Coordinates of C-alpha atoms in Angstrom, one line a residue:
M523 CA 52.9 67.9 24.8
A524 CA 55.1 64.9 24.1
D525 CA 55.4 64.0 20.4
S526 CA 54.1 60.5 19.8
T527 CA 56.1 60.0 16.6
S528 CA 59.5 61.5 17.4
G529 CA 62.3 59.0 17.2
V530 CA 60.0 56.1 16.3
S531 CA 61.3 53.3 14.2
I532 CA 59.6 50.3 12.6
N533 CA 61.4 48.1 15.1
S534 CA 60.0 50.0 18.1
I535 CA 56.5 49.8 16.5
N536 CA 57.0 46.0 15.9
S537 CA 57.9 45.6 19.6
M538 CA 54.8 47.5 20.7
I539 CA 52.4 45.4 18.6
G540 CA 54.3 42.1 19.0
S541 CA 55.2 41.7 15.3
T542 CA 58.1 39.6 14.1
N543 CA 58.9 41.6 11.0
S544 CA 61.9 43.4 12.4
N545 CA 64.4 41.6 10.0
R546 CA 62.8 42.5 6.7
V547 CA 65.1 44.0 4.0
S548 CA 63.3 46.1 1.3
G549 CA 63.9 48.8 -1.2
L550 CA 67.0 47.3 -2.8
A551 CA 65.6 47.4 -6.3
S552 CA 63.6 50.6 -6.1
G553 CA 65.9 52.6 -3.9
I554 CA 62.9 53.5 -1.7
D555 CA 63.3 53.7 2.1
V556 CA 60.5 51.2 2.7
D557 CA 61.1 51.1 6.5
S558 CA 60.8 54.8 6.8
I559 CA 57.5 54.8 4.9
M560 CA 56.3 51.8 6.9
T561 CA 57.1 53.6 10.1
Q562 CA 54.9 56.5 9.1
I563 CA 52.1 54.2 8.0
M564 CA 52.2 52.1 11.1
T565 CA 52.5 55.1 13.4
A566 CA 49.3 56.4 11.9
E567 CA 47.6 53.0 12.0
S568 CA 48.6 52.5 15.7
Q569 CA 47.2 55.8 17.0
P570 CA 43.8 54.3 18.0
M571 CA 45.6 51.6 19.9
I572 CA 47.7 54.1 21.7
Q573 CA 44.6 56.1 22.7
M574 CA 43.0 52.9 24.0
Q575 CA 46.1 52.2 26.1
Q576 CA 46.0 55.7 27.5
R577 CA 42.4 55.4 28.3
L578 CA 43.2 52.1 30.0
Q579 CA 45.9 53.7 32.1
Q580 CA 43.6 56.6 33.1
T581 CA 41.0 54.1 34.1
E582 CA 43.5 52.2 36.3
W583 CA 44.6 55.5 37.9
L584 CA 41.0 56.5 38.6
R585 CA 40.3 53.1 40.1
D586 CA 43.4 53.4 42.4
D587 CA 42.4 56.9 43.5
Y588 CA 38.9 55.7 44.3
R589 CA 40.4 52.9 46.4
S590 CA 42.7 55.2 48.3
M591 CA 39.7 57.4 49.1
N592 CA 37.7 54.3 50.2
T593 CA 40.5 53.3 52.6
L594 CA 40.2 56.7 54.3
L595 CA 36.4 56.3 54.5
S596 CA 36.7 52.7 55.8
N597 CA 39.2 53.8 58.5
L598 CA 36.9 56.5 59.6
E599 CA 34.1 54.0 59.7
D600 CA 36.1 51.7 61.9
T601 CA 36.7 54.6 64.3
I602 CA 33.0 55.5 64.3
F603 CA 31.8 52.0 65.0
P604 CA 32.6 51.8 68.8
M605 CA 31.4 55.4 69.2
K606 CA 27.9 54.2 68.2
L607 CA 27.9 52.2 71.5
Q608 CA 26.7 53.8 74.7
N609 CA 29.5 52.4 76.8
S610 CA 32.0 54.6 75.0
Y611 CA 30.5 57.6 76.7
L612 CA 29.8 56.2 80.1
T613 CA 33.4 55.3 80.9
K614 CA 34.3 55.3 84.6
S615 CA 37.6 55.7 86.4
A616 CA 38.5 54.0 89.6
T617 CA 41.3 55.6 91.7
S618 CA 42.9 53.9 94.7
S619 CA 44.4 55.9 97.5
N620 CA 47.0 53.2 98.1
D621 CA 48.0 51.1 95.1
S622 CA 50.2 48.9 97.3
I623 CA 47.0 47.6 98.9
V624 CA 44.5 47.6 96.1
S625 CA 44.1 48.7 92.5
A626 CA 40.8 48.9 90.7
T627 CA 39.0 49.4 87.4
A628 CA 35.4 50.3 86.9
T629 CA 32.8 49.4 84.3
P630 CA 30.2 51.9 82.9
N631 CA 27.6 50.3 85.2
A632 CA 29.5 51.3 88.4
G633 CA 28.0 54.1 90.4
N634 CA 30.0 57.2 91.3
T635 CA 30.9 56.5 94.9
T636 CA 33.8 55.8 97.2
Y637 CA 34.6 52.3 98.6
K638 CA 36.7 51.9 101.8
L639 CA 38.7 48.7 102.3
S640 CA 40.3 47.6 105.6
N641 CA 41.5 44.4 107.3
V642 CA 42.8 43.1 104.0
K643 CA 44.5 39.7 104.0
M644 CA 45.4 38.5 100.5
A645 CA 44.4 35.0 99.2
A646 CA 47.2 32.4 98.9
S647 CA 47.6 29.3 96.9
A648 CA 47.9 25.8 98.2
S649 CA 51.3 24.2 98.0
A650 CA 53.0 20.9 98.8
V651 CA 56.6 20.0 99.2
G652 CA 57.5 16.3 99.1
G653 CA 60.0 14.4 101.1
E654 CA 63.5 13.7 100.0
I655 CA 63.4 11.4 96.9
T656 CA 67.0 10.3 97.3
T657 CA 70.3 11.2 98.9
N658 CA 72.3 9.9 95.9
P659 CA 74.0 12.8 94.2
D660 CA 74.1 10.9 90.9
F661 CA 70.4 11.1 90.4
D662 CA 69.7 13.1 87.2
P663 CA 66.2 14.5 86.7
D664 CA 66.8 14.7 82.9
K665 CA 67.6 11.0 82.4
S666 CA 64.9 8.3 82.0
L667 CA 63.5 7.0 85.3
A668 CA 64.2 3.4 84.3
S669 CA 67.9 4.0 83.7
Q670 CA 68.1 5.1 87.4
S671 CA 66.1 2.3 89.0
E672 CA 69.1 1.5 91.2
I673 CA 68.6 4.9 92.8
L674 CA 64.7 5.0 92.7
G675 CA 64.0 1.4 93.3
S676 CA 62.0 -1.0 91.3
L677 CA 59.6 0.7 88.8
P678 CA 56.5 -0.7 87.0
E679 CA 56.4 -1.0 83.2
S680 CA 53.8 1.9 83.3
I681 CA 53.6 4.6 85.9
T682 CA 50.1 5.9 86.7
F683 CA 48.8 8.3 89.3
S684 CA 46.3 11.1 89.8
I685 CA 46.5 14.7 91.2
T686 CA 43.1 16.1 92.1
T687 CA 42.4 19.8 92.7
Y688 CA 39.2 21.8 93.1
D689 CA 37.6 24.6 91.2
E690 CA 36.1 27.8 92.8
N691 CA 32.8 25.9 93.4
G692 CA 34.6 23.0 95.2
K693 CA 34.1 20.6 92.4
P694 CA 37.1 18.2 91.9
I695 CA 39.3 18.5 88.9
A696 CA 41.4 15.5 87.9
P697 CA 42.9 14.4 84.6
D698 CA 40.8 11.8 82.8
P699 CA 42.4 9.4 82.2
P700 CA 45.0 9.6 85.1
F701 CA 48.6 10.5 84.3
S702 CA 50.4 7.6 82.6
F703 CA 54.1 7.5 81.8
D704 CA 56.6 5.0 80.3
P705 CA 59.6 5.0 82.7
G706 CA 61.9 3.8 79.9
T707 CA 61.4 7.1 77.9
T708 CA 60.3 9.6 80.6
S709 CA 62.6 11.6 82.9
L710 CA 61.4 13.2 86.1
N711 CA 61.5 16.7 84.5
D712 CA 59.4 15.4 81.6
M713 CA 56.9 14.1 84.0
L714 CA 56.7 17.4 86.0
K715 CA 56.3 19.4 82.8
T716 CA 53.4 17.2 81.7
I717 CA 51.8 17.8 85.1
S718 CA 52.3 21.6 84.9
D719 CA 50.9 21.7 81.4
S720 CA 47.8 19.6 82.3
N721 CA 44.4 20.8 83.6
S722 CA 45.4 19.6 87.1
G723 CA 45.9 23.3 88.0
V724 CA 49.3 22.9 89.6
N725 CA 52.9 24.0 88.8
A726 CA 55.5 21.4 89.6
F727 CA 59.3 21.4 89.8
Y728 CA 62.2 19.4 91.2
D729 CA 64.9 21.1 93.3
P730 CA 68.2 19.2 92.8
F731 CA 69.7 20.8 95.9
T732 CA 67.2 19.3 98.4
H733 CA 66.1 16.4 96.1
K734 CA 62.5 17.4 96.7
I735 CA 59.5 18.2 94.5
A736 CA 57.4 21.2 95.1
M737 CA 53.9 21.8 93.7
T738 CA 51.8 24.9 93.9
R739 CA 48.2 25.4 93.0
K740 CA 47.8 27.9 90.1
E741 CA 44.6 29.4 91.6
T742 CA 44.4 31.0 95.0
G743 CA 41.9 30.4 97.8
N744 CA 40.6 27.6 100.1
L745 CA 38.9 25.7 97.3
N746 CA 38.2 22.4 99.2
P747 CA 36.7 23.3 102.6
N748 CA 36.2 19.6 103.4
G749 CA 39.8 18.6 102.9
S750 CA 43.1 19.3 101.2
D751 CA 43.2 21.5 98.1
I752 CA 45.6 19.1 96.3
V753 CA 45.1 15.3 96.7
F754 CA 47.7 12.8 95.4
S755 CA 46.7 9.2 94.5
G756 CA 49.0 6.4 93.3
N757 CA 52.0 4.5 94.7
F758 CA 54.6 6.1 92.5
I759 CA 53.7 9.7 93.4
T760 CA 53.2 9.1 97.1
N761 CA 55.9 6.6 97.8
T762 CA 58.6 7.1 95.2
L763 CA 58.2 10.9 94.8
K764 CA 57.2 11.3 98.4
M765 CA 54.2 13.6 97.7
T766 CA 51.4 13.5 100.2
S767 CA 48.9 16.1 101.3
T768 CA 49.2 15.0 104.9
D769 CA 52.8 16.0 105.4
A770 CA 53.8 18.9 107.5
N771 CA 55.1 20.6 104.3
F772 CA 51.6 20.8 102.8
T773 CA 49.9 24.2 103.1
D774 CA 46.2 24.7 102.2
G775 CA 45.1 27.7 100.1
S776 CA 43.5 30.6 101.9
D777 CA 40.8 33.0 100.8
A778 CA 41.2 36.7 100.6
E779 CA 39.6 38.4 103.6
F780 CA 38.7 42.1 103.7
T781 CA 36.2 44.6 105.0
I782 CA 34.5 46.8 102.3
N783 CA 32.4 49.8 103.5
G784 CA 31.9 48.0 106.8
L785 CA 31.0 44.6 105.4
D786 CA 33.3 41.7 106.4
T787 CA 33.6 39.3 103.4
H788 CA 36.0 37.0 101.6
R789 CA 36.8 35.8 98.1
H790 CA 38.8 32.8 96.7
S791 CA 40.8 35.2 94.4
N792 CA 42.7 38.4 95.0
T793 CA 40.8 39.8 92.0
F794 CA 37.0 40.2 92.4
T795 CA 34.2 42.5 91.3
V796 CA 31.8 44.4 93.6
G797 CA 29.2 46.9 92.3
G798 CA 30.7 47.1 88.8
V799 CA 34.2 47.7 90.2
T800 CA 37.0 45.1 89.7
Y801 CA 39.4 45.1 92.6
T802 CA 42.9 43.5 92.7
L803 CA 44.4 43.1 96.1
Q804 CA 48.1 44.0 96.1
G805 CA 49.1 43.6 99.7
N806 CA 47.9 43.1 103.3
T807 CA 46.9 46.1 105.5
A808 CA 48.5 46.8 108.8
P809 CA 46.2 47.1 111.8
G810 CA 44.1 50.2 111.4
E811 CA 45.3 50.8 107.8
T812 CA 42.7 51.5 105.1
A813 CA 42.6 52.1 101.4
T814 CA 39.8 54.0 99.5
V815 CA 38.7 53.5 95.9
R816 CA 36.9 56.4 94.3
V817 CA 34.7 55.9 91.2
D818 CA 34.0 58.9 88.9
N819 CA 33.0 59.6 85.3
D820 CA 36.2 59.3 83.2
T821 CA 35.9 62.6 81.5
E822 CA 39.3 62.4 80.0
A823 CA 38.7 59.0 78.3
V824 CA 35.5 60.2 76.7
F825 CA 37.2 63.5 75.8
K826 CA 40.0 61.7 74.0
K827 CA 37.6 59.4 72.1
I828 CA 35.7 62.4 70.8
T829 CA 38.8 64.5 69.9
D830 CA 40.5 61.5 68.3
F831 CA 37.4 61.2 66.1
V832 CA 37.5 64.9 65.3
D833 CA 41.1 64.7 64.3
Q834 CA 40.5 61.7 62.0
Y835 CA 37.3 63.3 60.5
N836 CA 39.3 66.5 59.7
D837 CA 42.1 64.5 58.2
T838 CA 39.7 62.5 56.1
I839 CA 37.7 65.4 54.7
A840 CA 40.9 67.4 54.0
K841 CA 42.4 64.6 51.9
I842 CA 39.1 64.0 50.0
N843 CA 38.7 67.8 49.4
D844 CA 42.3 68.0 48.1
K845 CA 41.6 65.1 45.7
I846 CA 38.3 66.4 44.3
S847 CA 39.8 69.9 44.0
E848 CA 42.9 68.8 42.0
K849 CA 43.3 70.5 38.6
R850 CA 42.8 68.3 35.6
Y851 CA 45.5 68.6 32.9
R852 CA 43.8 67.2 29.8
D853 CA 46.8 68.1 27.6
Y854 CA 48.9 65.6 29.6
P855 CA 47.8 62.1 28.5
P856 CA 49.7 59.0 29.9
L857 CA 53.1 58.6 28.3
T858 CA 53.7 55.6 26.0
D859 CA 56.8 53.4 26.5
L860 CA 58.2 54.9 23.3
Q861 CA 57.8 58.4 24.6
K862 CA 59.3 57.5 28.0
S863 CA 62.4 56.0 26.3
E864 CA 63.3 59.5 25.0
M865 CA 62.7 61.4 28.2
K866 CA 64.7 62.0 31.4
D867 CA 63.4 60.4 34.6
S868 CA 62.6 63.8 36.1
D869 CA 60.6 64.8 33.0
I870 CA 58.7 61.5 33.1
E871 CA 57.8 62.0 36.8
N872 CA 56.6 65.6 36.2
W873 CA 54.6 64.6 33.2
T874 CA 53.0 61.6 35.0
N875 CA 52.1 63.7 38.0
R876 CA 50.2 66.1 35.8
A877 CA 48.6 63.2 33.9
K878 CA 47.4 61.7 37.1
S879 CA 46.1 65.0 38.6
G880 CA 42.4 65.6 38.8
M881 CA 41.2 62.0 38.2
L882 CA 38.6 62.6 40.9
A883 CA 38.0 66.3 40.2
S884 CA 34.4 67.2 41.3
D885 CA 33.6 63.5 41.6
S886 CA 29.9 63.1 42.3
I887 CA 30.2 60.2 44.8
L888 CA 32.7 62.0 46.9
T889 CA 31.2 65.5 46.8
G890 CA 27.9 64.0 47.7
A891 CA 29.4 62.1 50.6
L892 CA 31.1 65.2 52.0
A893 CA 27.8 67.2 51.7
Q894 CA 25.9 64.4 53.5
M895 CA 28.6 64.1 56.2
R896 CA 28.4 67.8 56.9
Q897 CA 24.6 67.5 57.2
D898 CA 24.9 64.5 59.5
I899 CA 27.2 66.4 61.8
Y900 CA 25.5 69.9 61.9
S901 CA 21.9 68.8 62.2
S902 CA 20.4 68.7 65.7
V903 CA 19.6 65.4 67.4
S904 CA 16.1 65.2 69.1
G905 CA 15.7 63.4 72.3
T906 CA 19.1 63.8 73.9
G907 CA 17.5 64.5 77.2
N908 CA 19.0 68.0 77.3
D909 CA 17.8 70.6 74.9
E910 CA 21.0 72.6 75.4
M911 CA 23.1 69.6 74.2
D912 CA 21.4 68.6 70.9
Q913 CA 24.0 70.0 68.6
L914 CA 27.8 69.7 68.4
A915 CA 28.3 73.5 68.8
E916 CA 26.5 73.3 72.2
I917 CA 29.2 71.0 73.5
G918 CA 32.1 73.0 72.1
I919 CA 32.6 71.5 68.6
T920 CA 32.1 74.0 65.8
T921 CA 33.1 74.6 62.2
S922 CA 36.2 76.5 61.2
T923 CA 35.4 80.0 59.9
D924 CA 38.1 79.6 57.2
Y925 CA 36.2 78.5 54.1
L926 CA 39.5 77.1 52.7
E927 CA 39.3 74.4 55.4
H928 CA 36.1 73.0 53.9
G929 CA 34.1 72.4 57.1
K930 CA 37.0 71.4 59.4
L931 CA 35.8 70.8 63.0
V932 CA 37.3 72.9 65.8
V933 CA 37.1 71.9 69.5
D934 CA 36.7 74.2 72.4
E935 CA 38.4 71.8 74.9
A936 CA 37.2 73.4 78.1
K937 CA 33.6 73.5 76.9
L938 CA 33.7 69.9 75.7
R939 CA 35.1 68.7 79.0
E940 CA 32.5 70.6 80.9
A941 CA 29.7 69.1 78.8
I942 CA 31.0 65.5 79.4
S943 CA 31.4 66.1 83.1
T944 CA 28.0 67.9 83.5
D945 CA 25.7 65.6 81.5
P946 CA 27.5 62.5 80.1
Q947 CA 24.1 61.0 79.3
A948 CA 23.2 63.8 76.9
V949 CA 26.6 63.7 75.3
M950 CA 26.2 60.0 74.8
N951 CA 22.7 60.5 73.2
L952 CA 24.0 63.3 70.9
F953 CA 26.6 60.9 69.4
S954 CA 25.1 57.4 69.8
K955 CA 21.3 57.6 70.1
Q956 CA 19.4 55.2 67.9
G957 CA 16.2 56.3 66.1
T958 CA 13.9 55.5 63.2
T959 CA 14.4 58.9 61.6
E960 CA 17.5 60.9 60.8
A961 CA 16.4 63.6 63.3
D962 CA 16.2 61.0 66.0
Q963 CA 19.6 59.4 65.3
G964 CA 22.8 60.3 67.0
I965 CA 25.6 61.8 64.9
M966 CA 27.6 58.6 64.8
Q967 CA 24.6 56.6 63.7
R968 CA 24.1 59.0 60.8
L969 CA 27.7 59.1 59.8
D970 CA 28.0 55.3 59.9
G971 CA 25.1 55.0 57.5
T972 CA 26.6 57.6 55.1
L973 CA 30.0 56.0 55.2
K974 CA 28.6 52.5 54.6
K975 CA 26.6 53.8 51.6
T976 CA 29.6 55.6 50.1
V977 CA 32.0 52.7 50.6
D978 CA 29.6 50.4 49.0
Q979 CA 29.1 52.7 46.0
I980 CA 32.9 53.0 45.5
E981 CA 33.5 49.3 45.9
E982 CA 30.8 48.6 43.3
K983 CA 32.6 50.9 40.9
A984 CA 36.3 50.5 41.7
G985 CA 36.3 47.2 43.7
K986 CA 38.9 46.2 46.3
T987 CA 42.5 45.0 45.8
S988 CA 41.4 41.5 46.7
W989 CA 38.7 41.4 44.0
V990 CA 39.0 40.2 40.4
E991 CA 38.1 42.5 37.6
D992 CA 34.7 40.9 36.9
Q993 CA 33.5 41.8 40.4
Y994 CA 33.2 45.6 39.8
S995 CA 32.2 47.9 36.9
M996 CA 35.6 49.5 36.3
G997 CA 37.2 46.1 36.3
R998 CA 34.9 44.9 33.6
S999 CA 35.8 48.0 31.6
I1000 CA 39.5 47.3 32.1
N1001 CA 38.9 43.7 30.9
D1002 CA 37.1 45.0 27.8
M1003 CA 39.8 47.5 27.0
N1004 CA 42.5 44.9 27.3
E1005 CA 40.7 42.6 25.0
R1006 CA 40.2 45.3 22.4
I1007 CA 43.9 46.3 22.6
A1008 CA 44.9 42.7 22.1
A1009 CA 42.6 42.4 19.1
F1010 CA 43.9 45.7 17.7
K1011 CA 47.5 44.5 18.0
L1012 CA 46.6 41.5 15.9
R1013 CA 45.0 43.7 13.3
L1014 CA 48.1 45.9 13.1
V1015 CA 50.3 42.9 12.5
D1016 CA 48.0 42.0 9.6
V1017 CA 48.1 45.5 8.3
E1018 CA 51.9 45.6 8.4
N1019 CA 52.2 42.2 6.7
R1020 CA 49.8 43.4 3.9
Y1021 CA 51.8 46.6 3.3
Y1022 CA 55.1 44.8 3.3
A1023 CA 53.7 42.3 0.8
Q1024 CA 52.7 45.1 -1.5
F1025 CA 56.1 46.6 -1.2
D1026 CA 57.7 43.2 -1.8
A1027 CA 55.6 42.8 -4.9
M1028 CA 56.6 46.2 -6.2
E1029 CA 60.2 45.4 -5.5
A1030 CA 59.9 42.2 -7.4
A1031 CA 58.3 44.0 -10.4
I1032 CA 60.9 46.6 -10.5
Q1033 CA 63.6 44.0 -10.2
Q1034 CA 62.1 42.1 -13.1
A1035 CA 61.8 45.3 -15.2
N1036 CA 65.4 46.2 -14.4
S1037 CA 66.4 42.7 -15.5
Q1038 CA 64.5 43.0 -18.8
A1039 CA 65.9 46.4 -19.5
G1040 CA 69.4 45.1 -18.9
Y1041 CA 68.8 42.3 -21.3
L1042 CA 67.5 44.7 -24.0
Q1043 CA 70.5 46.9 -23.6
Q1044 CA 72.7 44.0 -23.9
F1045 CA 70.8 42.8 -27.0
M1046 CA 70.9 46.2 -28.7
G1047 CA 74.6 46.6 -28.1
Q1048 CA 75.4 43.4 -30.1

């Protein structure tokens, strides 16, 4: 064990307790090494404080270990949360026979079936190309409009106009108030960017090669059956910018058209949902060409969710078991700064590793949590809908036979895949079923309750990094220890001052006696 007094000086003790007595000079008259004596006295007097500092350090280490364990438990809880939900086990896959025609995704509500698409014609967006604004090559779309009035013609002090589009229900969409620009500060490109960024629903740009403006509807489909999909209003946009929905260069939007399982239908968008399956058209079919979309249970997605949970569960219990099984080295208290100053870095590291070891050895909160988690996992679940799938072992998840692995879960992948494929509803109930009693609850419901309780217990004891010390019990103990250490340091300063005062008085008395003896010797010698 490290010696707490080896190499200690009165100056190092003064530094430890915050004393300013480092410049005293004593023992000149008596010949006594006062500093050496004071070092021994103050070393003995400071032992209770050193022990308090060591207890403080141990408490902080214990708190930090608790928090690291709580991080593991909280992360496992985050993984478990979505697995309490039924949709996690009813995942469906949608596979297209021709991704160049259609791609698809399926929701858990989709039925296991096959859809056949033919006569596919993709939806298109409305577009408008204006007439030639100018033939003058000097026109600059980045300069203010007013500075180019000789090219564009006379401009008003304020330019206003409207662009009206339509939503999927045929309801008009127009900026309110209408677009308004100051030609003295606005360029053509500024204006077109404002239009594109607005809720008008069009993208606009100017082509300097043709001197024309093009606008395209952001949404696809024939959204205004009674007229044009883009309507321009205002003298500047129709006359100066030559944009009008009646020109030959205007193209209305068109709906997607297709036949699905013999039903001819259409949609405004190339992405649409039918029967819980979301389709995205990717291309038109040739005459007689078809594409099929097959919907099945997504066994692999469910399998991965379960095995990912098993991996994280195993990692969590392994780390907790390692922590509560650590050996406690009680002969290795935390090192003081004085002790560290006389040790090599490698020795400090080795000592500190042993001093930190076993802070959570056999901890009741963690051992209790592990025991409850094992019970949560191994107990059968009533009401799964399949009596042959009411325990993990029956779907291929068992416990390792190696007792050193402390209940590690082992997965029979083939058996688990078969269970998911054969009866996904029973697998879902085994994990996620809700119930009023523990026996009725699915495994994830039970585990979630156990983890929440454990995390709350640890937080009440060790808090979180974002909490102040007064918010948790160990923090309040840390505050109390810091206050007692500070008070003890003040007491040590008083003790040191008192002893030095006594030595100073002794020195003064000896000096006076020596002075008197010298006077007598001088008197007797006369």
